[in-house]
Tab-separated table of N, CA and C and ligand atoms in Angstrom:
chain	number	residue	atom	x	y	z
A	128	UNK	N	123.981	59.907	11.028
A	128	UNK	CA	123.286	60.447	12.511
A	128	UNK	C	123.701	59.899	13.764
A	129	UNK	N	123.647	60.672	15.073
A	129	UNK	CA	124.159	59.966	16.037
A	129	UNK	C	122.768	59.742	16.922
A	130	UNK	N	122.306	58.757	16.864
A	130	UNK	CA	121.172	58.417	17.487
A	130	UNK	C	121.379	57.724	18.512
A	131	UNK	N	120.675	58.102	19.821
A	131	UNK	CA	120.617	57.424	21.466
A	131	UNK	C	119.714	56.841	21.328
A	132	UNK	N	119.577	55.429	21.609
A	132	UNK	CA	118.219	55.048	21.386
A	132	UNK	C	117.826	54.820	22.885
A	133	UNK	N	116.724	54.373	23.156
A	133	UNK	CA	115.912	54.966	24.291
A	133	UNK	C	116.271	53.965	25.596
A	134	UNK	N	117.202	52.420	25.355
A	134	UNK	CA	117.479	51.874	26.220
A	134	UNK	C	119.022	52.597	26.627
A	135	UNK	N	119.526	53.463	25.314
A	135	UNK	CA	120.990	54.152	26.380
A	135	UNK	C	120.792	55.137	26.992
A	136	UNK	N	119.440	55.586	26.795
A	136	UNK	CA	119.349	56.744	27.532
A	136	UNK	C	118.510	56.782	28.784
A	137	UNK	N	117.898	55.457	28.706
A	137	UNK	CA	117.483	54.968	30.071
A	137	UNK	C	116.053	55.219	30.293
A	138	UNK	N	115.513	55.112	29.201
A	138	UNK	CA	113.986	55.475	29.109
A	138	UNK	C	112.928	54.693	30.072
A	139	UNK	N	112.372	55.294	30.189
A	139	UNK	CA	110.956	54.280	31.039
A	139	UNK	C	110.232	53.875	29.792
A	140	UNK	N	109.695	52.971	30.172
A	140	UNK	CA	108.604	52.624	29.220
A	140	UNK	C	107.547	53.249	28.982
A	141	UNK	N	106.708	53.734	27.962
A	141	UNK	CA	105.627	53.762	27.842
A	141	UNK	C	104.526	53.152	28.828
A	142	UNK	N	103.659	53.490	29.672
A	142	UNK	CA	102.637	53.092	30.298
A	142	UNK	C	101.649	52.853	29.849
A	143	UNK	N	101.324	52.956	28.367
A	143	UNK	CA	100.182	52.707	27.990
A	143	UNK	C	100.558	52.183	26.197
A	144	UNK	N	99.912	52.079	25.511
A	144	UNK	CA	99.991	51.852	23.813
A	144	UNK	C	99.973	53.323	23.219
A	145	UNK	N	100.921	53.572	22.414
A	145	UNK	CA	101.322	54.636	21.226
A	145	UNK	C	99.867	54.578	20.732
A	146	UNK	N	99.449	55.403	20.059
A	146	UNK	CA	98.460	55.924	18.891
A	146	UNK	C	99.395	56.120	17.868
A	147	UNK	N	99.011	55.382	16.578
A	147	UNK	CA	99.981	55.353	15.153
A	147	UNK	C	99.639	56.502	14.500
A	148	UNK	N	100.510	57.178	13.891
A	148	UNK	CA	100.327	57.975	12.760
A	148	UNK	C	101.040	57.325	11.550
A	149	UNK	N	99.967	57.385	10.500
A	149	UNK	CA	100.710	57.138	9.242
A	149	UNK	C	101.475	57.846	8.651
A	150	UNK	N	101.313	59.085	8.524
A	150	UNK	CA	102.276	60.422	8.101
A	150	UNK	C	102.011	61.439	8.927
A	151	UNK	N	102.556	62.317	8.399
A	151	UNK	CA	102.127	63.774	8.852
A	151	UNK	C	102.586	64.811	8.097
A	152	UNK	N	101.975	66.426	8.099
A	152	UNK	CA	102.315	67.275	7.248
A	152	UNK	C	103.752	67.484	7.358
A	153	UNK	N	104.565	67.397	8.600
A	153	UNK	CA	105.874	67.824	8.830
A	153	UNK	C	106.379	67.872	10.018
A	154	UNK	N	106.920	68.375	10.868
A	154	UNK	CA	107.714	68.740	12.509
A	154	UNK	C	107.481	69.964	12.683
A	155	UNK	N	106.998	69.900	13.956
A	155	UNK	CA	107.195	71.266	14.924
A	155	UNK	C	108.418	71.169	15.856
A	156	UNK	N	109.199	72.074	15.491
A	156	UNK	CA	110.251	72.303	17.174
A	156	UNK	C	109.738	72.967	17.991
A	157	UNK	N	110.524	72.623	18.773
A	157	UNK	CA	110.230	73.128	20.414
A	157	UNK	C	111.495	73.243	21.166
A	158	UNK	N	111.144	73.838	22.641
A	158	UNK	CA	112.486	74.524	22.948
A	158	UNK	C	112.032	74.003	24.714
A	159	UNK	N	113.013	73.926	25.544
A	159	UNK	CA	112.359	73.324	26.902
A	159	UNK	C	111.989	74.507	28.052
A	160	UNK	N	112.420	75.930	27.294
A	160	UNK	CA	111.916	76.899	28.442
A	160	UNK	C	112.525	76.739	29.256
A	161	UNK	N	112.349	78.044	30.238
A	161	UNK	CA	113.250	77.867	31.517
A	161	UNK	C	114.485	77.998	31.433
A	162	UNK	N	115.161	77.842	32.293
A	162	UNK	CA	116.692	77.940	32.342
A	162	UNK	C	117.513	76.283	31.997
A	163	UNK	N	118.123	76.749	30.861
A	163	UNK	CA	119.281	75.277	30.707
A	163	UNK	C	120.921	75.922	30.983
A	164	UNK	N	121.621	75.272	31.696
A	164	UNK	CA	122.896	75.977	31.786
A	164	UNK	C	123.302	76.483	30.439
A	165	UNK	N	124.188	77.499	30.728
A	165	UNK	CA	125.139	78.032	30.018
A	165	UNK	C	125.993	77.602	29.065
A	166	UNK	N	126.558	76.644	29.691
A	166	UNK	CA	127.599	75.424	29.419
A	166	UNK	C	127.354	74.193	28.849
A	167	UNK	N	125.712	74.655	28.605
A	167	UNK	CA	125.784	72.857	27.811
A	167	UNK	C	126.221	72.429	26.964
A	168	UNK	N	126.636	73.259	25.851
A	168	UNK	CA	126.994	72.677	24.514
A	168	UNK	C	128.290	72.463	24.682
A	169	UNK	N	129.335	72.930	25.906
A	169	UNK	CA	130.500	72.498	26.537
A	169	UNK	C	130.871	71.151	26.092
A	170	UNK	N	132.121	70.654	25.845
A	170	UNK	CA	132.182	69.346	25.100
A	170	UNK	C	131.909	68.194	26.172
A	171	UNK	N	132.374	68.612	27.363
A	171	UNK	CA	132.540	67.749	28.513
A	171	UNK	C	131.171	67.457	28.928
A	172	UNK	N	129.682	68.268	28.499
A	172	UNK	CA	128.921	67.963	29.581
A	172	UNK	C	127.475	67.312	28.834
A	173	UNK	N	127.728	66.314	27.846
A	173	UNK	CA	126.365	65.952	27.041
A	173	UNK	C	126.211	64.808	28.330
A	174	UNK	N	126.545	64.530	28.997
A	174	UNK	CA	126.101	63.658	30.164
A	174	UNK	C	124.791	64.854	30.571
A	175	UNK	N	125.080	65.994	30.988
A	175	UNK	CA	123.635	66.628	31.519
A	175	UNK	C	122.456	66.627	30.109
A	176	UNK	N	122.492	66.564	29.187
A	176	UNK	CA	121.773	66.385	28.321
A	176	UNK	C	120.996	65.102	28.389
A	177	UNK	N	121.472	63.752	28.823
A	177	UNK	CA	120.907	62.638	29.070
A	177	UNK	C	119.840	63.049	30.056
A	178	UNK	N	120.711	63.740	31.339
A	178	UNK	CA	119.953	63.833	32.743
A	178	UNK	C	118.376	64.789	32.448
A	179	UNK	N	118.831	65.839	31.481
A	179	UNK	CA	117.863	66.735	31.247
A	179	UNK	C	116.325	65.857	30.689
A	180	UNK	N	117.046	64.947	29.477
A	180	UNK	CA	115.901	64.280	28.627
A	180	UNK	C	114.693	63.418	29.712
A	181	UNK	N	115.808	62.901	30.778
A	181	UNK	CA	115.104	61.801	31.627
A	181	UNK	C	114.229	62.425	32.430
A	182	UNK	N	114.396	64.049	32.936
A	182	UNK	CA	113.958	64.662	34.020
A	182	UNK	C	112.561	64.910	33.209
A	183	UNK	N	112.927	65.675	31.888
A	183	UNK	CA	111.373	66.132	30.917
A	183	UNK	C	110.497	64.553	30.693
A	184	UNK	N	111.003	63.422	30.530
A	184	UNK	CA	110.165	62.589	30.806
A	184	UNK	C	109.428	62.417	32.080
A	185	UNK	N	110.485	62.174	33.297
A	185	UNK	CA	109.545	62.120	34.276
A	185	UNK	C	108.351	63.341	34.732
A	186	UNK	N	108.920	64.580	34.257
A	186	UNK	CA	107.757	65.566	34.437
A	186	UNK	C	106.278	65.307	33.588
A	187	UNK	N	106.803	64.955	32.517
A	187	UNK	CA	105.780	64.529	31.512
A	187	UNK	C	104.942	63.112	31.912
A	188	UNK	N	105.646	62.292	32.254
A	188	UNK	CA	104.852	61.313	32.843
A	188	UNK	C	104.476	61.402	34.626
A	189	UNK	N	104.699	62.159	34.878
A	189	UNK	CA	104.146	62.282	36.185
A	189	UNK	C	102.782	63.773	36.672
A	190	UNK	N	102.417	64.055	35.053
A	190	UNK	CA	101.413	65.347	35.379
A	190	UNK	C	102.049	66.711	35.326
A	191	UNK	N	103.097	67.032	35.119
A	191	UNK	CA	103.454	68.354	34.921
A	191	UNK	C	103.236	69.050	34.020
A	192	UNK	N	102.796	68.417	33.080
A	192	UNK	CA	101.891	69.286	31.965
A	192	UNK	C	100.106	69.676	32.313
A	193	UNK	N	100.097	69.143	33.668
A	193	UNK	CA	98.482	69.504	33.426
A	193	UNK	C	97.942	68.199	33.260
A	194	UNK	N	98.458	67.298	32.538
A	194	UNK	CA	97.788	65.864	32.505
A	194	UNK	C	98.692	64.601	32.266
A	195	UNK	N	98.569	63.476	32.846
A	195	UNK	CA	99.689	62.357	32.508
A	195	UNK	C	100.114	61.975	31.334
A	196	UNK	N	101.147	62.082	30.983
A	196	UNK	CA	101.420	61.666	30.053
A	196	UNK	C	102.110	60.161	29.539
A	197	UNK	N	101.877	59.484	28.658
A	197	UNK	CA	102.139	58.310	28.909
A	197	UNK	C	103.589	57.791	28.659
A	198	UNK	N	104.091	58.655	27.996
A	198	UNK	CA	105.526	59.103	27.584
A	198	UNK	C	106.341	60.324	27.429
A	199	UNK	N	107.511	60.337	27.494
A	199	UNK	CA	107.974	62.088	26.706
A	199	UNK	C	106.972	61.946	25.663
A	200	UNK	N	106.656	63.951	25.734
A	200	UNK	CA	105.777	64.000	24.595
A	200	UNK	C	106.315	63.946	23.345
A	201	UNK	N	107.599	63.973	23.172
A	201	UNK	CA	108.316	64.446	21.786
A	201	UNK	C	108.735	63.193	20.898
A	202	UNK	N	108.623	63.259	19.675
A	202	UNK	CA	109.028	62.221	19.134
A	202	UNK	C	110.356	61.815	18.729
A	203	UNK	N	111.268	63.062	18.897
A	203	UNK	CA	112.913	63.035	19.170
A	203	UNK	C	113.393	64.696	19.685
A	204	UNK	N	114.889	63.846	20.117
A	204	UNK	CA	115.206	65.187	20.945
A	204	UNK	C	116.419	65.545	20.095
A	205	UNK	N	117.121	66.796	19.919
A	205	UNK	CA	118.082	66.992	19.664
A	205	UNK	C	119.208	67.556	20.886
A	206	UNK	N	120.171	67.481	21.086
A	206	UNK	CA	120.973	68.347	22.064
A	206	UNK	C	122.504	68.942	21.413
A	207	UNK	N	123.093	69.851	22.170
A	207	UNK	CA	124.038	70.812	21.143
A	207	UNK	C	125.210	70.131	21.091
A	208	UNK	N	125.201	68.875	21.290
A	208	UNK	CA	126.298	68.332	20.872
A	208	UNK	C	125.873	66.920	19.598
A	209	UNK	N	125.131	67.904	18.621
A	209	UNK	CA	124.618	66.810	17.492
A	209	UNK	C	124.510	65.310	17.710
A	210	UNK	N	123.745	65.120	18.871
A	210	UNK	CA	122.976	63.733	19.414
A	210	UNK	C	121.910	63.807	18.997
A	211	UNK	N	121.297	62.715	19.042
A	211	UNK	CA	119.423	62.972	18.898
A	211	UNK	C	118.966	61.829	19.825
A	212	UNK	N	118.338	62.233	20.576
A	212	UNK	CA	117.423	61.096	21.463
A	212	UNK	C	116.182	60.676	20.855
A	213	UNK	N	116.363	59.406	21.124
A	213	UNK	CA	115.080	58.508	20.484
A	213	UNK	C	113.859	58.957	21.545
A	214	UNK	N	112.801	59.531	21.382
A	214	UNK	CA	111.662	59.849	22.134
A	214	UNK	C	110.662	58.861	21.438
A	215	UNK	N	109.292	59.249	21.144
A	215	UNK	CA	108.159	58.229	20.872
A	215	UNK	C	108.377	57.725	19.336
A	216	UNK	N	109.664	58.521	18.609
A	216	UNK	CA	110.033	57.796	17.285
A	216	UNK	C	108.830	58.131	16.432
A	217	UNK	N	109.217	57.634	15.153
A	217	UNK	CA	108.214	57.765	13.966
A	217	UNK	C	107.059	57.139	14.161
A	218	UNK	N	106.713	57.643	13.489
A	218	UNK	CA	104.811	57.076	13.269
A	218	UNK	C	104.256	56.763	14.383
A	219	UNK	N	104.229	57.644	15.202
A	219	UNK	CA	103.866	57.653	17.079
A	219	UNK	C	103.083	59.509	17.020
A	220	UNK	N	101.877	59.398	17.660
A	220	UNK	CA	101.658	60.448	17.845
A	220	UNK	C	102.080	60.894	19.310
A	221	UNK	N	102.326	62.043	18.831
A	221	UNK	CA	103.302	63.134	19.706
A	221	UNK	C	102.252	63.611	21.025
A	222	UNK	N	102.656	64.393	22.031
A	222	UNK	CA	101.889	64.909	22.950
A	222	UNK	C	102.710	66.521	23.556
A	223	UNK	N	102.556	67.187	22.420
A	223	UNK	CA	103.173	68.503	22.477
A	223	UNK	C	102.852	69.342	21.987
A	224	UNK	N	102.396	69.433	20.392
A	224	UNK	CA	101.820	70.497	19.823
A	224	UNK	C	100.495	71.262	20.021
A	225	UNK	N	99.532	70.600	21.428
A	225	UNK	CA	98.798	71.624	21.728
A	225	UNK	C	97.465	70.434	21.216
A	226	UNK	N	96.444	70.458	21.740
A	226	UNK	CA	94.960	69.477	21.872
A	226	UNK	C	94.714	69.763	20.175
A	227	UNK	N	94.617	68.890	19.361
A	227	UNK	CA	94.293	69.021	18.021
A	227	UNK	C	94.836	69.076	17.166
A	228	UNK	N	96.602	69.470	17.260
A	228	UNK	CA	97.464	69.529	16.500
A	228	UNK	C	98.433	68.299	16.392
A	229	UNK	N	98.477	67.659	17.285
A	229	UNK	CA	99.381	66.341	17.185
A	229	UNK	C	99.818	65.530	16.035
A	230	UNK	N	98.558	65.311	15.587
A	230	UNK	CA	98.213	64.445	14.444
A	230	UNK	C	98.932	65.226	13.122
A	231	UNK	N	98.787	66.051	13.263
A	231	UNK	CA	99.287	67.135	11.922
A	231	UNK	C	101.252	67.433	11.774
A	232	UNK	N	101.492	67.257	13.231
A	232	UNK	CA	103.147	67.206	12.779
A	232	UNK	C	103.764	66.780	13.895
A	233	UNK	N	105.217	65.694	13.666
A	233	UNK	CA	105.653	65.554	14.721
A	233	UNK	C	106.301	66.344	15.717
A	234	UNK	N	106.438	66.126	16.798
A	234	UNK	CA	107.459	66.920	17.711
A	234	UNK	C	108.862	66.791	18.200
A	235	UNK	N	109.557	67.804	17.518
A	235	UNK	CA	111.144	67.520	18.089
A	235	UNK	C	111.287	68.460	18.663
A	236	UNK	N	112.296	68.211	20.141
A	236	UNK	CA	112.307	69.074	21.029
A	236	UNK	C	113.708	69.469	20.971
A	237	UNK	N	114.279	70.665	20.920
A	237	UNK	CA	115.738	70.874	21.146
A	237	UNK	C	116.056	71.260	22.528
A	238	UNK	N	117.275	70.991	23.283
A	238	UNK	CA	117.467	71.250	24.574
A	238	UNK	C	117.998	72.428	24.564
A	239	UNK	N	117.376	73.699	24.523
A	239	UNK	CA	117.582	75.118	24.495
A	239	UNK	C	116.492	75.606	25.463
A	240	UNK	N	116.903	76.689	26.490
A	240	UNK	CA	116.001	77.158	27.076
A	240	UNK	C	115.501	78.594	26.659
A	241	UNK	N	114.811	79.425	27.722
A	241	UNK	CA	114.304	80.700	27.229
A	241	UNK	C	115.570	81.751	28.293
A	242	UNK	N	116.284	81.026	29.306
A	242	UNK	CA	117.472	81.661	30.000
A	242	UNK	C	118.646	80.783	29.674
A	243	UNK	N	119.763	81.093	30.129
A	243	UNK	CA	121.174	80.405	30.139
A	243	UNK	C	121.217	80.233	28.647
A	244	UNK	N	121.124	79.053	28.387
A	244	UNK	CA	121.622	78.424	26.783
A	244	UNK	C	120.079	78.994	25.955
A	245	UNK	N	120.686	79.805	25.549
A	245	UNK	CA	119.202	80.226	24.637
A	245	UNK	C	119.825	80.750	22.972
A	246	UNK	N	120.973	80.886	22.461
A	246	UNK	CA	121.305	81.000	21.452
A	246	UNK	C	122.045	79.641	20.675
A	247	UNK	N	121.158	78.852	19.706
A	247	UNK	CA	121.157	77.556	19.438
A	247	UNK	C	123.232	77.795	18.454
A	248	UNK	N	123.718	76.695	18.781
A	248	UNK	CA	124.651	76.430	18.247
A	248	UNK	C	124.597	75.522	17.173
A	249	UNK	N	125.385	75.412	16.107
A	249	UNK	CA	125.698	75.116	14.786
A	249	UNK	C	125.193	73.571	14.838
A	250	UNK	N	125.738	72.530	16.125
A	250	UNK	CA	125.669	71.207	16.392
A	250	UNK	C	124.031	71.006	16.679
A	251	UNK	N	123.461	71.871	17.758
A	251	UNK	CA	122.151	72.177	17.633
A	251	UNK	C	121.377	72.045	16.409
A	252	UNK	N	121.689	73.244	15.962
A	252	UNK	CA	120.611	73.393	14.284
A	252	UNK	C	120.885	71.672	13.686
A	253	UNK	N	122.315	71.308	13.077
A	253	UNK	CA	122.815	70.124	12.627
A	253	UNK	C	121.293	68.821	13.180
A	254	UNK	N	121.495	68.826	14.394
A	254	UNK	CA	120.863	67.616	14.841
A	254	UNK	C	119.588	67.996	14.861
A	255	UNK	N	118.977	69.019	14.514
A	255	UNK	CA	117.757	69.113	14.409
A	255	UNK	C	117.419	68.866	12.927
A	256	UNK	N	118.177	69.280	11.907
A	256	UNK	CA	118.381	68.865	10.715
A	256	UNK	C	117.903	67.327	10.775
A	257	UNK	N	118.962	66.683	11.043
A	257	UNK	CA	119.138	65.071	11.183
A	257	UNK	C	118.009	64.304	11.660
A	258	UNK	N	117.047	65.104	12.924
A	258	UNK	CA	115.917	64.379	13.418
A	258	UNK	C	114.888	64.757	12.083
A	259	UNK	N	114.773	65.972	11.686
A	259	UNK	CA	113.364	66.436	11.124
A	259	UNK	C	113.932	65.164	9.472
A	260	UNK	N	114.921	64.889	8.889
A	260	UNK	CA	115.352	63.955	7.897
A	260	UNK	C	114.851	62.499	8.207
A	261	UNK	N	115.421	62.312	9.545
A	261	UNK	CA	115.208	60.882	10.180
A	261	UNK	C	113.235	60.742	9.961
A	262	UNK	N	112.544	62.274	10.343
A	262	UNK	CA	111.311	61.778	10.502
A	262	UNK	C	110.339	61.761	8.759
A	263	UNK	N	111.320	62.249	8.091
A	263	UNK	CA	110.675	62.408	6.801
A	263	UNK	C	110.783	60.639	6.263
A	264	UNK	N	112.364	60.183	6.631
A	264	UNK	CA	112.952	58.802	6.151
A	264	UNK	C	111.980	57.822	6.776
A	265	UNK	N	111.860	57.630	8.022
A	265	UNK	CA	111.236	56.928	8.802
A	265	UNK	C	109.885	57.095	8.855
A	266	UNK	N	109.314	58.135	9.162
A	266	UNK	CA	107.864	58.528	9.455
A	266	UNK	C	106.854	59.072	8.480
A	267	UNK	N	107.419	59.177	7.485
A	267	UNK	CA	106.577	59.658	6.027
A	267	UNK	C	105.993	61.641	6.589
A	268	UNK	N	107.432	62.159	7.306
A	268	UNK	CA	106.953	63.713	7.632
A	268	UNK	C	106.991	63.838	6.310
A	269	UNK	N	106.065	65.157	6.383
A	269	UNK	CA	106.042	66.042	4.838
A	269	UNK	C	107.339	67.284	5.340
A	270	UNK	N	106.741	68.322	4.218
A	270	UNK	CA	107.659	69.082	3.906
A	270	UNK	C	107.695	70.135	4.697
A	271	UNK	N	107.018	70.262	5.705
A	271	UNK	CA	106.690	71.799	6.496
A	271	UNK	C	107.485	71.126	7.927
A	272	UNK	N	108.185	72.471	7.921
A	272	UNK	CA	108.949	72.892	9.756
A	272	UNK	C	108.311	74.232	10.214
A	273	UNK	N	107.383	73.741	11.421
A	273	UNK	CA	107.362	75.131	12.000
A	273	UNK	C	107.603	75.083	13.634
A	274	UNK	N	107.241	76.002	14.370
A	274	UNK	CA	107.447	76.106	15.493
A	274	UNK	C	106.160	75.832	16.367
A	275	UNK	N	106.262	75.687	17.747
A	275	UNK	CA	104.793	74.963	18.555
A	275	UNK	C	103.980	76.468	18.363
A	276	UNK	N	104.687	77.513	18.332
A	276	UNK	CA	103.748	78.913	18.422
A	276	UNK	C	103.030	78.954	17.211
A	277	UNK	N	103.340	78.109	15.917
A	277	UNK	CA	102.414	78.203	14.840
A	277	UNK	C	100.995	77.579	15.288
A	278	UNK	N	100.144	78.473	15.492
A	278	UNK	CA	98.427	77.581	16.022
A	278	UNK	C	98.558	77.487	17.277
A	279	UNK	N	99.281	77.950	18.180
A	279	UNK	CA	99.309	77.568	19.300
A	279	UNK	C	99.873	78.758	20.122
A	280	UNK	N	99.319	79.024	21.327
A	280	UNK	CA	99.637	80.611	22.101
A	280	UNK	C	100.657	80.138	22.693
A	281	UNK	N	102.052	80.051	22.597
A	281	UNK	CA	103.459	79.838	23.416
A	281	UNK	C	104.239	80.664	22.699
A	282	UNK	N	105.334	80.921	23.954
A	282	UNK	CA	106.712	81.468	23.181
A	282	UNK	C	107.642	80.126	22.700
A	283	UNK	N	107.343	79.455	22.892
A	283	UNK	CA	108.087	78.372	22.417
A	283	UNK	C	107.911	78.197	20.930
A	284	UNK	N	109.199	78.007	20.109
A	284	UNK	CA	110.393	77.308	20.573
A	284	UNK	C	111.466	78.708	20.931
A	285	UNK	N	111.144	79.644	21.366
A	285	UNK	CA	112.155	80.662	21.741
A	285	UNK	C	112.339	81.660	20.286
A	286	UNK	N	112.343	82.807	20.474
A	286	UNK	CA	112.700	83.828	19.365
A	286	UNK	C	113.947	83.340	18.435
A	287	UNK	N	115.018	83.295	19.067
A	287	UNK	CA	116.395	82.759	18.052
A	287	UNK	C	116.027	81.571	17.450
A	288	UNK	N	115.427	80.325	17.972
A	288	UNK	CA	115.229	79.306	17.205
A	288	UNK	C	114.026	79.180	16.399
A	289	UNK	N	113.212	79.971	16.544
A	289	UNK	CA	111.605	80.623	15.642
A	289	UNK	C	112.312	81.084	14.516
A	290	UNK	N	113.441	82.327	14.888
A	290	UNK	CA	113.732	82.857	13.177
A	290	UNK	C	114.621	81.861	12.846
A	291	UNK	N	115.433	80.760	13.195
A	291	UNK	CA	115.765	79.878	12.210
A	291	UNK	C	114.849	79.276	11.623
A	292	UNK	N	113.738	78.719	11.991
A	292	UNK	CA	112.726	77.995	11.466
A	292	UNK	C	112.020	78.895	10.513
A	293	UNK	N	111.779	79.973	10.796
A	293	UNK	CA	111.231	81.108	9.653
A	293	UNK	C	111.990	81.165	8.515
A	294	UNK	N	113.133	81.059	8.970
A	294	UNK	CA	114.360	81.317	7.738
A	294	UNK	C	114.304	79.711	6.680
A	295	UNK	N	113.753	78.693	7.199
A	295	UNK	CA	114.110	77.599	6.625
A	295	UNK	C	114.584	76.346	6.852
A	296	UNK	N	115.213	76.258	8.389
A	296	UNK	CA	115.252	75.223	9.195
A	296	UNK	C	116.610	74.683	8.379
A	297	UNK	N	117.185	75.472	7.575
A	297	UNK	CA	118.587	75.018	7.058
A	297	UNK	C	119.653	74.717	7.837
A	298	UNK	N	120.689	73.532	7.162
A	298	UNK	CA	121.689	73.522	8.037
A	298	UNK	C	122.703	74.664	7.985
A	299	UNK	N	123.299	75.004	9.280
A	299	UNK	CA	124.061	76.441	9.178
A	299	UNK	C	125.370	75.975	8.400
B	375	ZN	ZN1	107.169	73.653	22.602
B	376	ZN	ZN1	124.491	66.471	24.532
């Protein structure tokens, strides 16, 4: 799997200590929402993925979600080039699934929006499965794969990706 370390994507350090998780029931899948450029999956555009991840981290840490997060809210991020950005990583409580729902599932973000780039390509889906398998192996994630909208009132992770989740989140 093509893992991009936090140093490699120039992540900011967390502003406080993480809360440790010993295990979870599984993983919840998220999308960015909003507009993601249509041609993000083009082979020359991976630099834009890193910019997007840094922008989301800045937004989360500056209170863009209503409260100030100590770090990017997600455990891992998958992009349409089958690269995986390390977020909070395994065995860490995410801040993405909704109040009371973060200890049950790790949170994995797909770099796909609600307009522009909205239909997941094969490299994105394979990257999501890579991240899920990584969290099972290194973070004691259980077998469940769900969407953010399971248990929380949101459109996330968007209909196309949620359909894939409901169909078993399998490799294409
Ligand atoms: Zn979400
Ligand atoms: Zn990429």
